[in-house]
Coordinates of C-alpha atoms in Angstrom, one line a residue:
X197 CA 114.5 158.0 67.0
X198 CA 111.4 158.7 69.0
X199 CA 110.2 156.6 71.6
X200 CA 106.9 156.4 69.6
X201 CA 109.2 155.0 66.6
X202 CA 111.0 152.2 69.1
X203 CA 108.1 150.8 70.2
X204 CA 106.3 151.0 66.4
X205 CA 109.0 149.2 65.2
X206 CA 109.5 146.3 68.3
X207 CA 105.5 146.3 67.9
X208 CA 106.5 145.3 64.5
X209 CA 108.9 142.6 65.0
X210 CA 106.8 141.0 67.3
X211 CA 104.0 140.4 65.1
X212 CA 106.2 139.8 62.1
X213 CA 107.9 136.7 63.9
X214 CA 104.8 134.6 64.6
X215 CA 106.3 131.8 65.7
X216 CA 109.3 132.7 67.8
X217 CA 106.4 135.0 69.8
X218 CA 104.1 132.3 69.8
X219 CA 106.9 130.2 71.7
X220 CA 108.4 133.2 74.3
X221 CA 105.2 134.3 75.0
X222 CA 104.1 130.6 75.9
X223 CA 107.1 130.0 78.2
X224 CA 106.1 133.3 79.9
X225 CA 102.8 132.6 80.5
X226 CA 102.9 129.3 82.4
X227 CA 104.9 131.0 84.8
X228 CA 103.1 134.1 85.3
X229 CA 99.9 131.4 85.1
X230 CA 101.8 129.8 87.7
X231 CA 102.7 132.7 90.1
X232 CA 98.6 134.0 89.9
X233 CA 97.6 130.6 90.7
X234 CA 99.8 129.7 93.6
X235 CA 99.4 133.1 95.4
X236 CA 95.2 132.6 94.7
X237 CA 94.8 129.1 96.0
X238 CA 97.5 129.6 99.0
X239 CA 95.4 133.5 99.8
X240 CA 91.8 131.1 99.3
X241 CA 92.6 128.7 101.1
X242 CA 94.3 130.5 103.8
X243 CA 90.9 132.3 104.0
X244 CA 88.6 129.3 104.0
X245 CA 91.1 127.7 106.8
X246 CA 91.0 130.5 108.9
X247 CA 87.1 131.1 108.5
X248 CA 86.6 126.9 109.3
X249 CA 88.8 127.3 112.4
X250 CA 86.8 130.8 113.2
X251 CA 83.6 128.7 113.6
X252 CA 85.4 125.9 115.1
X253 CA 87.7 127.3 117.4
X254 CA 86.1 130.9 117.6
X255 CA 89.2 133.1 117.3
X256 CA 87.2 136.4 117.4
X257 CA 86.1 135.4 121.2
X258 CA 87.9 135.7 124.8
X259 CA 87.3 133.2 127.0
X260 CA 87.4 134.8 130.5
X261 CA 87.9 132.8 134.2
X262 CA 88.2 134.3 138.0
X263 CA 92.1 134.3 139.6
X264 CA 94.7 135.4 137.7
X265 CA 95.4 138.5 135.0
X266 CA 97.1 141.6 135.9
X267 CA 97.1 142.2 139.9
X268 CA 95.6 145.6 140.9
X269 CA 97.9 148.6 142.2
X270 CA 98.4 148.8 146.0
X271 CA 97.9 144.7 146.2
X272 CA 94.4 143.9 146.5
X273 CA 92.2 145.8 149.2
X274 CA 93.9 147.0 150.8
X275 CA 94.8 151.0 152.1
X276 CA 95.7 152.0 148.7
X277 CA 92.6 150.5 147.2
X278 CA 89.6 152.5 146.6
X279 CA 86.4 151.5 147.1
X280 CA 85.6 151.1 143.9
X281 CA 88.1 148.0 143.5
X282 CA 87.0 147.1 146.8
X283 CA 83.5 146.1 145.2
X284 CA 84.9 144.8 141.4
X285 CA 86.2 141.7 144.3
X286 CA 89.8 141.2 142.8
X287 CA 90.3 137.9 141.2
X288 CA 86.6 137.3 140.8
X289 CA 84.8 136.9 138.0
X290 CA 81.5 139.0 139.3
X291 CA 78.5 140.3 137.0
X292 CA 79.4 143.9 137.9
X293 CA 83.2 143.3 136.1
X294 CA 81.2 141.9 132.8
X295 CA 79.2 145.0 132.6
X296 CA 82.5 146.8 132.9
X297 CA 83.8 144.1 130.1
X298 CA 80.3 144.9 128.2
X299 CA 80.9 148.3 127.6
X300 CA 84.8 147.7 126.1
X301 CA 85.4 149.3 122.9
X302 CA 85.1 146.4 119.7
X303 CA 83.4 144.3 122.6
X304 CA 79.8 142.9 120.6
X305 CA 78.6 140.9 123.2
X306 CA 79.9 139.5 126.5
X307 CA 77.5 137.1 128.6
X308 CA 78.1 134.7 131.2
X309 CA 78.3 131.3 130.6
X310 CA 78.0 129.5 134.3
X311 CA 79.6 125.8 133.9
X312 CA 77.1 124.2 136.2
X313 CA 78.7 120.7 135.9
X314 CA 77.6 117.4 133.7
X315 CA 74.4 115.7 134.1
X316 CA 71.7 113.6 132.7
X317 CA 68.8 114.2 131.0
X318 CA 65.6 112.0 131.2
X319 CA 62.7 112.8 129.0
X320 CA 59.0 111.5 128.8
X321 CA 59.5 108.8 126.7
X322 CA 62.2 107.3 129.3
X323 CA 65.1 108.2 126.8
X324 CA 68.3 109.5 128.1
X325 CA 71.9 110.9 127.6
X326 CA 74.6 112.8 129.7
X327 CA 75.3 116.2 128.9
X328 CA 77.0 119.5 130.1
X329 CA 74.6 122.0 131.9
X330 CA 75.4 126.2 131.1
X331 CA 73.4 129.1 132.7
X332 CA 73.6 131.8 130.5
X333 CA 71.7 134.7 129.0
X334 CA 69.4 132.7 126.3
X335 CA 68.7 136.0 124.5
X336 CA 72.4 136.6 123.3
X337 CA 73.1 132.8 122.5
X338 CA 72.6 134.3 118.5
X339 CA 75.6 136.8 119.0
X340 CA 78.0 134.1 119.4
X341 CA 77.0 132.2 116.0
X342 CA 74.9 130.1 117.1
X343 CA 71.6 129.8 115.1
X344 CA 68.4 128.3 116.0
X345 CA 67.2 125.4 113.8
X346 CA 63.9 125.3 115.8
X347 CA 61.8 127.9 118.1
X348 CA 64.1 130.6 119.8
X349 CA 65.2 131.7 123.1
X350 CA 62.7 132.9 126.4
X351 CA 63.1 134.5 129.4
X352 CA 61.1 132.3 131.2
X353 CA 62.2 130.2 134.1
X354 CA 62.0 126.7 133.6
X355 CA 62.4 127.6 129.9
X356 CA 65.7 125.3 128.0
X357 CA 67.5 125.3 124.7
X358 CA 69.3 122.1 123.2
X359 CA 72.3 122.4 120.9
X360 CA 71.8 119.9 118.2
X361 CA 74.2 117.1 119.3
X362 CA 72.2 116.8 123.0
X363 CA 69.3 115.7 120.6
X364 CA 71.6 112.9 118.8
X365 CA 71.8 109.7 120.6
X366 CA 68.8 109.9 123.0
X367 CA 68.5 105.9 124.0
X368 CA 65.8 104.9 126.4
X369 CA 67.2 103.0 129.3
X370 CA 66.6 99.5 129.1
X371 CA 68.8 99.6 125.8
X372 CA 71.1 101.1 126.6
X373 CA 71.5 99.1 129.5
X374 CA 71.7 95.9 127.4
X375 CA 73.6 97.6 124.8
X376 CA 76.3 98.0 128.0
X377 CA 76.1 94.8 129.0
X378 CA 77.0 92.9 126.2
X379 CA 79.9 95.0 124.9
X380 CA 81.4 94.1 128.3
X381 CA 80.6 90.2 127.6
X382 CA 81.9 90.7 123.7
X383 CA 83.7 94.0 123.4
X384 CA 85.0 93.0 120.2
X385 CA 81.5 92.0 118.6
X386 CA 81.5 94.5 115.6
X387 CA 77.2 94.2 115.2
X388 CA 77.0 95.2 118.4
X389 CA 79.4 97.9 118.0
X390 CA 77.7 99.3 115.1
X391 CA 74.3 99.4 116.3
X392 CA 75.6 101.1 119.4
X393 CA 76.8 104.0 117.2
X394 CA 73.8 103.9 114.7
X395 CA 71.8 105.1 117.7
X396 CA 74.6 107.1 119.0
X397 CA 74.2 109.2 115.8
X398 CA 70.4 108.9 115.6
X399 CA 68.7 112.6 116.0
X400 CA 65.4 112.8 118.1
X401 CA 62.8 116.0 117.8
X402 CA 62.8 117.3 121.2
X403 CA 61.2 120.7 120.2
X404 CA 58.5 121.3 122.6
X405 CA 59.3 118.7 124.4
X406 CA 59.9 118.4 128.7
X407 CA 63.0 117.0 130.5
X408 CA 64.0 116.4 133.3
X409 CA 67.4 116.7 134.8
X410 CA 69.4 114.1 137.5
X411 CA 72.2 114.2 139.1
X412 CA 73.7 111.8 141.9
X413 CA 72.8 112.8 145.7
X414 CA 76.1 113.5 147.2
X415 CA 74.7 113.3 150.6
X416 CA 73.1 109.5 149.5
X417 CA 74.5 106.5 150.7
X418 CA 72.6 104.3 148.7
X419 CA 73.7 106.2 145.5
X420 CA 70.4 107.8 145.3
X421 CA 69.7 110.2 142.1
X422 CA 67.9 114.1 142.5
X423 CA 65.5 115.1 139.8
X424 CA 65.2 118.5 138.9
X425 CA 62.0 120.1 138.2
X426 CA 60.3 119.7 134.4
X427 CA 62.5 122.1 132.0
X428 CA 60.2 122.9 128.6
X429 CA 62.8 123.1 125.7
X430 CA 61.9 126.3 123.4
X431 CA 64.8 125.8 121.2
X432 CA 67.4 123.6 119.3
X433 CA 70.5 124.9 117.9
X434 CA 71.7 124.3 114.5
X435 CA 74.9 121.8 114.2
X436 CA 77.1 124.7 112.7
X437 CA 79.2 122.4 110.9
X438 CA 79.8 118.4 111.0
X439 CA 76.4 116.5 112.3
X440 CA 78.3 113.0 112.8
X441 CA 80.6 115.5 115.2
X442 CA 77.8 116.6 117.1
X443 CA 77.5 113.5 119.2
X444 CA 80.6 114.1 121.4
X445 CA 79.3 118.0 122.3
X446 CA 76.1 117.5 124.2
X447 CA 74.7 120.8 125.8
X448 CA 71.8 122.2 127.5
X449 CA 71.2 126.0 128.3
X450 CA 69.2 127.5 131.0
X451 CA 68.7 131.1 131.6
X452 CA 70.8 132.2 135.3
X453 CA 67.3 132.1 137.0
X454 CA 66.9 128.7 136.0
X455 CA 70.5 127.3 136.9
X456 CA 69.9 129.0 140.6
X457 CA 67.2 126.8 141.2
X458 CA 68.8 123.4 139.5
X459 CA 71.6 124.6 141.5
X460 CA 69.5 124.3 144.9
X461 CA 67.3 121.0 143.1
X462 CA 70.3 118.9 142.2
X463 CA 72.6 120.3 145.1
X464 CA 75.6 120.9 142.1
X465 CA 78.8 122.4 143.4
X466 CA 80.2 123.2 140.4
X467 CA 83.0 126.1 140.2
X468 CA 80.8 129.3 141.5
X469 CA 77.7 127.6 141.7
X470 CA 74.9 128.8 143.7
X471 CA 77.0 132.3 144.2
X472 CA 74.8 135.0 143.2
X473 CA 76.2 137.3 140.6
X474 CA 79.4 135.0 140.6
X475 CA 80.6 133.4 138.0
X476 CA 83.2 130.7 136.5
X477 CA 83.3 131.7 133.1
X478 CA 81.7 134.6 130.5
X479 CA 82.8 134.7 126.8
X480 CA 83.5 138.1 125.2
X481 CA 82.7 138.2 121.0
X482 CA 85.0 140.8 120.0
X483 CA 83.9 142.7 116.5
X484 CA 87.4 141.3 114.4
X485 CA 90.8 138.9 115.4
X486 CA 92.5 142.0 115.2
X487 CA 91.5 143.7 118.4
X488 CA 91.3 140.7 120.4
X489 CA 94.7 141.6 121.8
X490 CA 93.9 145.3 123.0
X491 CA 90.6 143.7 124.2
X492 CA 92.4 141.0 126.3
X493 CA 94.6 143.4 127.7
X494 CA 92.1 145.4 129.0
X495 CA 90.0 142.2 130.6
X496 CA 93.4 141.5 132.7
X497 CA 93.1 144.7 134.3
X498 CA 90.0 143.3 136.0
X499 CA 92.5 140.7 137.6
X500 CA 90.7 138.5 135.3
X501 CA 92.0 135.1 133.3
X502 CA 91.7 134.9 129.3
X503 CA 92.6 132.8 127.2
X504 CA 92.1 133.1 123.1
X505 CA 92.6 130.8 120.0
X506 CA 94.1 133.8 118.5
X507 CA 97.4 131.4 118.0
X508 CA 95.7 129.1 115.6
X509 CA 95.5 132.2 113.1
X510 CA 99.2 132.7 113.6
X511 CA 100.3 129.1 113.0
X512 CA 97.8 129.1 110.0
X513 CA 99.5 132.5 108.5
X514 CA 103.1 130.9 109.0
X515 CA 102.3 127.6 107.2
X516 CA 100.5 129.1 104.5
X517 CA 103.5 131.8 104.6
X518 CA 106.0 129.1 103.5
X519 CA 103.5 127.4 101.0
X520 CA 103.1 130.4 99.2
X521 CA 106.5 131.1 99.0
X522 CA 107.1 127.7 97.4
X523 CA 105.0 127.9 95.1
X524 CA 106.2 131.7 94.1
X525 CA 109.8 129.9 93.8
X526 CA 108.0 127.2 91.1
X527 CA 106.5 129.9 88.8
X528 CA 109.7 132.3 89.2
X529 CA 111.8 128.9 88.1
X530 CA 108.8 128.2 85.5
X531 CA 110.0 132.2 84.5
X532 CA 113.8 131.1 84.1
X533 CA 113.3 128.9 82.0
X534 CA 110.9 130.8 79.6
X535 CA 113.6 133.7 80.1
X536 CA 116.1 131.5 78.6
X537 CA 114.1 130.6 75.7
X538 CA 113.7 134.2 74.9
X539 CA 117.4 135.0 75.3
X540 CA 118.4 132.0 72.3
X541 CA 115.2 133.9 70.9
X542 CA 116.5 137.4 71.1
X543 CA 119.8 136.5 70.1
X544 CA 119.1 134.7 67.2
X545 CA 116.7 137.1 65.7
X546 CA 119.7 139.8 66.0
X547 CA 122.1 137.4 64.1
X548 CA 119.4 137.4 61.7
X549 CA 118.6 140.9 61.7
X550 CA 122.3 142.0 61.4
X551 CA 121.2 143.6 58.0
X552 CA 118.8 145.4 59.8
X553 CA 120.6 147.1 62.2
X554 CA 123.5 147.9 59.9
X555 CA 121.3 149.8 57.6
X556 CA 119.7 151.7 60.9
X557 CA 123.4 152.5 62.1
X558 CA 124.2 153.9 58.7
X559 CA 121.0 156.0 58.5
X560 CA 122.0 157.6 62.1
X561 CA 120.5 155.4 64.9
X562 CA 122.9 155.2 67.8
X563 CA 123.5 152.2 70.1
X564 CA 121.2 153.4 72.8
X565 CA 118.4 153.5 70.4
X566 CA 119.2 149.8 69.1
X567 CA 119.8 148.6 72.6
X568 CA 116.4 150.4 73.4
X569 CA 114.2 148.4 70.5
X570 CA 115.4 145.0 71.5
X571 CA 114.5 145.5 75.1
X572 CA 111.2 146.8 74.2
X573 CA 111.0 143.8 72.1
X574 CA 111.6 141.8 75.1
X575 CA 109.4 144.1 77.3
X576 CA 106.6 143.6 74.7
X577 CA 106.5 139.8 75.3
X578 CA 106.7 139.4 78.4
X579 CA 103.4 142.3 78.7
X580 CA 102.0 139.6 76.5
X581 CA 102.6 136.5 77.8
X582 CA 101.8 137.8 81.2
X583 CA 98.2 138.6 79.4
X584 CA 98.0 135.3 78.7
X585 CA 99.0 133.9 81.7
X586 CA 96.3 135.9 83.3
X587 CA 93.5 134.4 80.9
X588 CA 95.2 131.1 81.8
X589 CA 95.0 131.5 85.4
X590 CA 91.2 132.0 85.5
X591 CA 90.7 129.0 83.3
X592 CA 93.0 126.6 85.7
X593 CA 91.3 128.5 88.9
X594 CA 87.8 128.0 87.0
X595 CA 88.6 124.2 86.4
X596 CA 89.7 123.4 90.1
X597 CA 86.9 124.9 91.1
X598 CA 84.3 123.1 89.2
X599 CA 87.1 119.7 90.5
X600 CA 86.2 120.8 94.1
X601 CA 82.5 121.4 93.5
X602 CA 81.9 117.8 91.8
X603 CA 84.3 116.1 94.6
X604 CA 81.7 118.0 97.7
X605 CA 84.7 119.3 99.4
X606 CA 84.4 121.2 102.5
X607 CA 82.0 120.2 105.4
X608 CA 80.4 123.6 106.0
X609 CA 81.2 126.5 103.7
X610 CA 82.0 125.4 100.2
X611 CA 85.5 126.3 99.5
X612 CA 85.7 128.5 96.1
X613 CA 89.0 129.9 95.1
X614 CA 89.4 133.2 93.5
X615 CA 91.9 135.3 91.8
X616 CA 92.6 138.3 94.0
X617 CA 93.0 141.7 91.8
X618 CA 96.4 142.2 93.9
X619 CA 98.3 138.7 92.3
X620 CA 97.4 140.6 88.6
X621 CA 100.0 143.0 88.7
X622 CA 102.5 140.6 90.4
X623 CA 102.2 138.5 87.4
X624 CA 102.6 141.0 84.7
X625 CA 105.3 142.5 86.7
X626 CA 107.1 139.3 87.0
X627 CA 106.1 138.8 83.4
X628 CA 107.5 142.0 81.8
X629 CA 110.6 142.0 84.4
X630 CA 111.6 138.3 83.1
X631 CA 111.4 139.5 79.2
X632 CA 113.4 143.0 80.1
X633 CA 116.3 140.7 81.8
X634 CA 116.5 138.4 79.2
X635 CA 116.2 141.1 76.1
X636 CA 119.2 142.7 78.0
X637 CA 122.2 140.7 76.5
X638 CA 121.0 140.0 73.1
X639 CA 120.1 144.0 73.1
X640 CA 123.8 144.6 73.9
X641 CA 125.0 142.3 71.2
X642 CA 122.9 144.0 68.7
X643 CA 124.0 147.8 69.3
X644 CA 127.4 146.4 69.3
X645 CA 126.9 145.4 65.5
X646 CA 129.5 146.9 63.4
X647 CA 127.7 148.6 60.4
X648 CA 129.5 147.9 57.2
X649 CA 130.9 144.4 58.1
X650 CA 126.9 143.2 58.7
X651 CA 126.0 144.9 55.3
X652 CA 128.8 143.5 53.5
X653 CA 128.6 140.1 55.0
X654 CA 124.4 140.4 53.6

């Protein structure tokens, strides 16, 4: 017998015995249904994670600080150091070392982003809040994902850009004041809780607008304030993901011009402050996660600190490691199951086929070629019920989906699941390999059918 004549004739079988197929080929394809969707919701949701965290936690940047990293050669400056090192100023983090760091292979953007200390902001209407104050280059604020809900950035000095939450929670000063006072009377009065955080969370349009910045006079003794010079604000920042979250991250950017002369206004002596072409930290956007490593590397040999949330990724990877292999275990014990159904299956079709393969024996057909036509049998159900499974898959994966879409999950990106082509041949594998294993005994009993006794008996 050809092989062309085994598979005609296990084709035939197969379609002859509707309702025993029907059955195997159900059992089959909730597990390989199962398998698809486990691996596609653990590999989506993995992804979304990952890509939440990324704009969270920004895993694809370096955060870089003076002191520390890898110590140069020859210790420092001295007679084995050249000149060259001489001038990077070891342990420093200086503006000639980020234009080193600039030109890095996979480095898209590094800029400093001078931590000038927290203040307050005042603006025209008397309205205030505290916030953190950052020189940095205004122009590559957009490589670091932020986007700009309103205006842009500007070279100018005097020129300032909010991020969205220093616009939340502006309250002028006489209620806040009174606000203060009575929590400390009545901390536990709940109305005067909640209209604290009603204005907490209430957004004010500062576009265009002029602020001024104060700080306490450290040289005052009669706890006297300095007021910086009127900033213009040319841009706000978009929230990039929760607004009620934005209310505890309150910043204000100046360009480096501008932070040397609030510097010498507000007399801040924060970190490096007022050091030209010194600074206490820069951020380096690397092009992917995987080269943050043999970028990081590289920054220590400046005798430079980093620091990453590269780790996040790693503990995401692990968890969703053992969730996937869970739910693997479920759809390969799903697979059991369906294989034992096909074995009781198998093996009762060959007691009822022992006519069958009598007849074939007599006519010539060997026990290879009977042991053969059962496990293509098998082979031929599990193909099919791993079919199945697939169409299954996509309806469950198209039904969570539309569950996830009506419940608004996810507080930025929506989160969409999808079937990755790779999982397709996993489940037909698993599929075809579960009807193979169990088509083997019942494929065994059947070429070991004597001939004459199963014709006689029929």
């Amino acid at each position: 017998m050809r092989i062309s004549d085994i598979s005609r004739l296990a084709w035939e079988q197969v379609k002859r015995r509707k309702v025993v197929t029907g059955l195997c080929m159900a059992g089959i394809s909730i597990g390989c249904a199962a398998i698809i969707v486990a691996l596609s919701i653990g590999d989506s949701a993995q992804s979304y994670t990952e890509r939440e965290i990324n704009r969270s936690f920004k895993m694809d940047e370096i955060t870089v600080t003076p002191n520390g990293g890898i110590p140069s050669q020859g210790g420092g400056e001295g007679s084995g150091a050249s000149a060259t090192d001489a001038k990077l100023d070891p342990g420093r983090l200086t503006a000639q070392k980020l234009k080193i760091v600039q030109g890095l292979q996979h480095v898209t953007a590094a800029a400093p982003f001078q931590e000038l200390g927290y203040i307050q902001m005042t603006t025209i209407d008397n309205k205030i809040t505290d916030l953190q104050l950052i020189g940095t280059d205004l122009r590559l604020l957009t490589k670091y994902d932020h986007r700009f809900k309103q205006g842009g950035p500007s070279d100018s000095v005097g020129m300032a850009v909010l991020n969205y939450g220093a616009t939340v929670g502006l309250i002028d000063v006489e209620t806040r004041q009174r606000l203060f006072d009575q929590l400390n009377t009545d901390p536990y009065n709940n109305k005067i809780m909640e209209q604290y955080n009603s204005l907490s969370m209430l957004p004010s349009d500062m576009y265009k607008q002029q602020v001024q910045l104060q700080s306490h006079d450290p040289a005052s003794q009669t706890g006297q304030s300095l007021v910086s010079s009127p900033l213009q604000i040319v841009g706000i920042l978009d929230s990039g993901g929760n607004p009620d979250m934005a209310m505890y991250d309150k910043k204000i950017y100046v360009s480096l011009e501008t932070g040397e002369r609030l510097v010498e206004q507000l007399k801040l002596t924060s970190g490096t402050a007022g050091q030209k072409d010194v600074y206490n930290s820069a951020i380096v956007k690397v092009d992917s996660t995987d080269n943050i490593v043999q970028v990081e590397k590289l920054i220590q040999k400046l005798t430079l600190t980093t620091s990453t949330n590269l780790y996040q990724k790693e503990a995401i990877a692990d968890q969703f490691s053992m969730i996937k292999k869970a739910a693997l275990g479920i759809g390969i014990f799903i697979l059991i199951i369906a294989s034992i159904s096909i074995i009781v299956a198998m093996t009762m079709s060959t007691h009822a086929r022992r006519r069958q393969i009598g007849i074939m024996k007599v006519l010539g057909a060997n026990m290879g070629q009977i042991r053969n036509m059962f496990i293509t049998e098998a082979a031929l159900l599990g193909m099919l019920g791993g079919l199945l499974g697939i169409v299954f898959s996509y309806l469950i994966i198209f039904g969570i989906n539309k569950l996830i879409g009506t419940a608004g999950m996810g507080m930025g990106e929506p989160l969409v699941i999808t079937i990755p082509l790779m999982t397709l041949p996993v489940g037909i594998a698993f599929a075809v390999m579960t009807g193979v294993l169990s088509g083997i005994y019942p494929a065994i009993s059947a070429s070991r059918t004597n001939a004459l006794t199963a014709i006689k008996r029929d």
